């Protein structure tokens, strides 16, 4: 989701690949230390839970939760556990809502990844 773009105008590519946002608001699928994390830039109001940003690890922002904690690299697999009919803001989540388990092994190397 590109910040500031209405939901019905979002591009499918961005919905799948966006990881970083630069100062001009342009998105990138690459991890870019000079650009901000997508989750920090997403100001809602839609609350989003996403994955595929392992280099940043668990991200807990006001309107976005990034669950990728690097299981493919041998780190952890993390789940978000929400009670039925959850209707509170993501900011009300605490550590009891997250469960992480160690990956059995690494399936890819972080140094091989461009993302």
CSV table of C-alpha atoms in Angstrom, one decimal:
chain,number,residue,atom,x,y,z
A,1,UNK,CA,0.0,0.0,0.0
A,2,UNK,CA,1.4,3.3,-1.1
A,3,UNK,CA,0.8,6.0,1.6
A,4,UNK,CA,-1.7,8.6,0.3
A,5,UNK,CA,-3.1,6.5,-2.5
A,6,UNK,CA,-6.7,5.5,-2.1
A,7,UNK,CA,-7.2,1.7,-1.7
A,8,UNK,CA,-9.0,1.3,-5.1
A,9,UNK,CA,-6.1,3.0,-6.9
A,10,UNK,CA,-3.3,0.8,-5.4
A,11,UNK,CA,-1.2,-1.1,-7.9
A,12,UNK,CA,-1.0,-4.9,-7.5
A,13,UNK,CA,2.8,-4.8,-7.8
A,14,UNK,CA,3.1,-2.4,-4.9
A,15,UNK,CA,0.7,-4.6,-2.8
A,16,UNK,CA,3.1,-7.5,-3.1
A,17,UNK,CA,6.5,-5.9,-3.2
A,18,UNK,CA,6.7,-2.6,-1.3
A,19,UNK,CA,9.2,-2.6,1.5
A,20,UNK,CA,10.8,0.9,1.7
A,21,UNK,CA,9.6,4.5,1.1
A,22,UNK,CA,12.0,7.3,0.2
A,23,UNK,CA,11.7,11.0,1.3
A,24,UNK,CA,9.7,11.8,-1.9
A,25,UNK,CA,7.2,9.0,-1.2
A,26,UNK,CA,8.5,6.6,-3.9
A,27,UNK,CA,8.4,3.0,-3.0
A,28,UNK,CA,10.9,0.2,-3.5
A,29,UNK,CA,10.8,-3.5,-3.0
A,30,UNK,CA,14.5,-3.4,-1.9
A,31,UNK,CA,15.6,-3.1,1.7
A,32,UNK,CA,17.1,0.4,1.6
A,33,UNK,CA,18.9,1.7,4.7
A,34,UNK,CA,18.5,5.3,3.3
A,35,UNK,CA,14.8,5.0,2.9
A,36,UNK,CA,12.2,4.5,5.6
A,37,UNK,CA,10.4,1.3,6.4
A,38,UNK,CA,7.1,1.1,4.7
A,39,UNK,CA,5.4,0.3,8.0
A,40,UNK,CA,6.6,3.5,9.7
A,41,UNK,CA,5.2,5.5,6.8
A,42,UNK,CA,1.8,3.9,6.7
A,43,UNK,CA,-0.6,6.2,8.6
A,44,UNK,CA,-3.8,4.2,8.1
A,45,UNK,CA,-6.6,4.3,8.8
A,46,UNK,CA,-6.6,0.7,7.5
A,47,UNK,CA,-4.6,-1.5,9.8
A,48,UNK,CA,-2.3,-3.9,7.9
A,49,UNK,CA,-0.6,-7.1,8.9
A,50,UNK,CA,2.1,-8.2,6.5
A,51,UNK,CA,5.3,-10.2,5.9
A,52,UNK,CA,8.2,-10.4,3.5
A,53,UNK,CA,10.5,-7.9,5.1
A,54,UNK,CA,12.8,-10.2,7.2
A,55,UNK,CA,15.8,-7.8,7.3
A,56,UNK,CA,13.8,-5.4,9.5
A,57,UNK,CA,12.4,-8.2,11.7
A,58,UNK,CA,9.3,-7.8,13.7
A,59,UNK,CA,7.7,-4.4,13.1
A,60,UNK,CA,5.1,-3.0,15.4
A,61,UNK,CA,3.8,0.3,14.2
A,62,UNK,CA,0.5,2.2,14.9
A,63,UNK,CA,-1.2,0.9,11.7
A,64,UNK,CA,1.1,-1.9,10.5
A,65,UNK,CA,2.5,-5.1,11.9
A,66,UNK,CA,5.3,-6.8,10.0
A,67,UNK,CA,5.6,-10.4,11.1
A,68,UNK,CA,8.6,-11.6,9.0
A,69,UNK,CA,11.3,-12.6,11.5
A,70,UNK,CA,13.5,-14.5,9.1
A,71,UNK,CA,12.4,-18.1,9.3
A,72,UNK,CA,13.7,-18.7,5.8
A,73,UNK,CA,17.1,-17.6,7.0
A,74,UNK,CA,17.1,-19.9,10.0
A,75,UNK,CA,15.8,-17.3,12.5
A,76,UNK,CA,12.2,-17.3,13.8
A,77,UNK,CA,8.7,-17.8,12.5
A,78,UNK,CA,6.3,-15.4,14.2
A,79,UNK,CA,2.5,-15.5,14.4
A,80,UNK,CA,0.1,-12.9,15.6
A,81,UNK,CA,-2.6,-14.3,17.9
A,82,UNK,CA,-5.8,-12.3,18.1
A,83,UNK,CA,-8.9,-13.2,19.9
A,84,UNK,CA,-12.1,-13.8,17.9
A,85,UNK,CA,-13.8,-10.5,17.0
A,86,UNK,CA,-10.7,-8.4,17.7
A,87,UNK,CA,-11.7,-4.7,17.1
A,88,UNK,CA,-9.0,-2.8,18.9
A,89,UNK,CA,-6.2,-0.7,17.3
A,90,UNK,CA,-2.9,-2.4,16.7
A,91,UNK,CA,-1.3,-0.1,19.2
A,92,UNK,CA,-3.1,-2.1,22.0
A,93,UNK,CA,-1.2,-5.3,21.2
A,94,UNK,CA,1.4,-6.4,23.7
A,95,UNK,CA,4.0,-9.3,23.5
A,96,UNK,CA,1.4,-11.8,24.6
A,97,UNK,CA,-0.2,-11.5,21.2
A,98,UNK,CA,2.9,-12.8,19.4
A,99,UNK,CA,4.3,-16.3,19.3
A,100,UNK,CA,7.7,-17.1,17.8
A,101,UNK,CA,9.4,-20.4,17.2
A,102,UNK,CA,12.9,-21.1,15.9
A,103,UNK,CA,13.2,-22.3,12.3
A,104,UNK,CA,14.5,-25.9,11.9
A,105,UNK,CA,17.2,-24.7,9.5
A,106,UNK,CA,18.1,-22.0,7.1
A,107,UNK,CA,16.6,-22.3,3.6
A,108,UNK,CA,18.3,-19.3,2.1
A,109,UNK,CA,21.2,-17.0,3.0
A,110,UNK,CA,20.7,-13.4,3.9
A,111,UNK,CA,23.7,-12.4,1.9
A,112,UNK,CA,22.0,-13.9,-1.2
A,113,UNK,CA,18.9,-11.8,-0.8
A,114,UNK,CA,18.4,-8.4,-2.4
A,115,UNK,CA,15.2,-7.7,-0.6
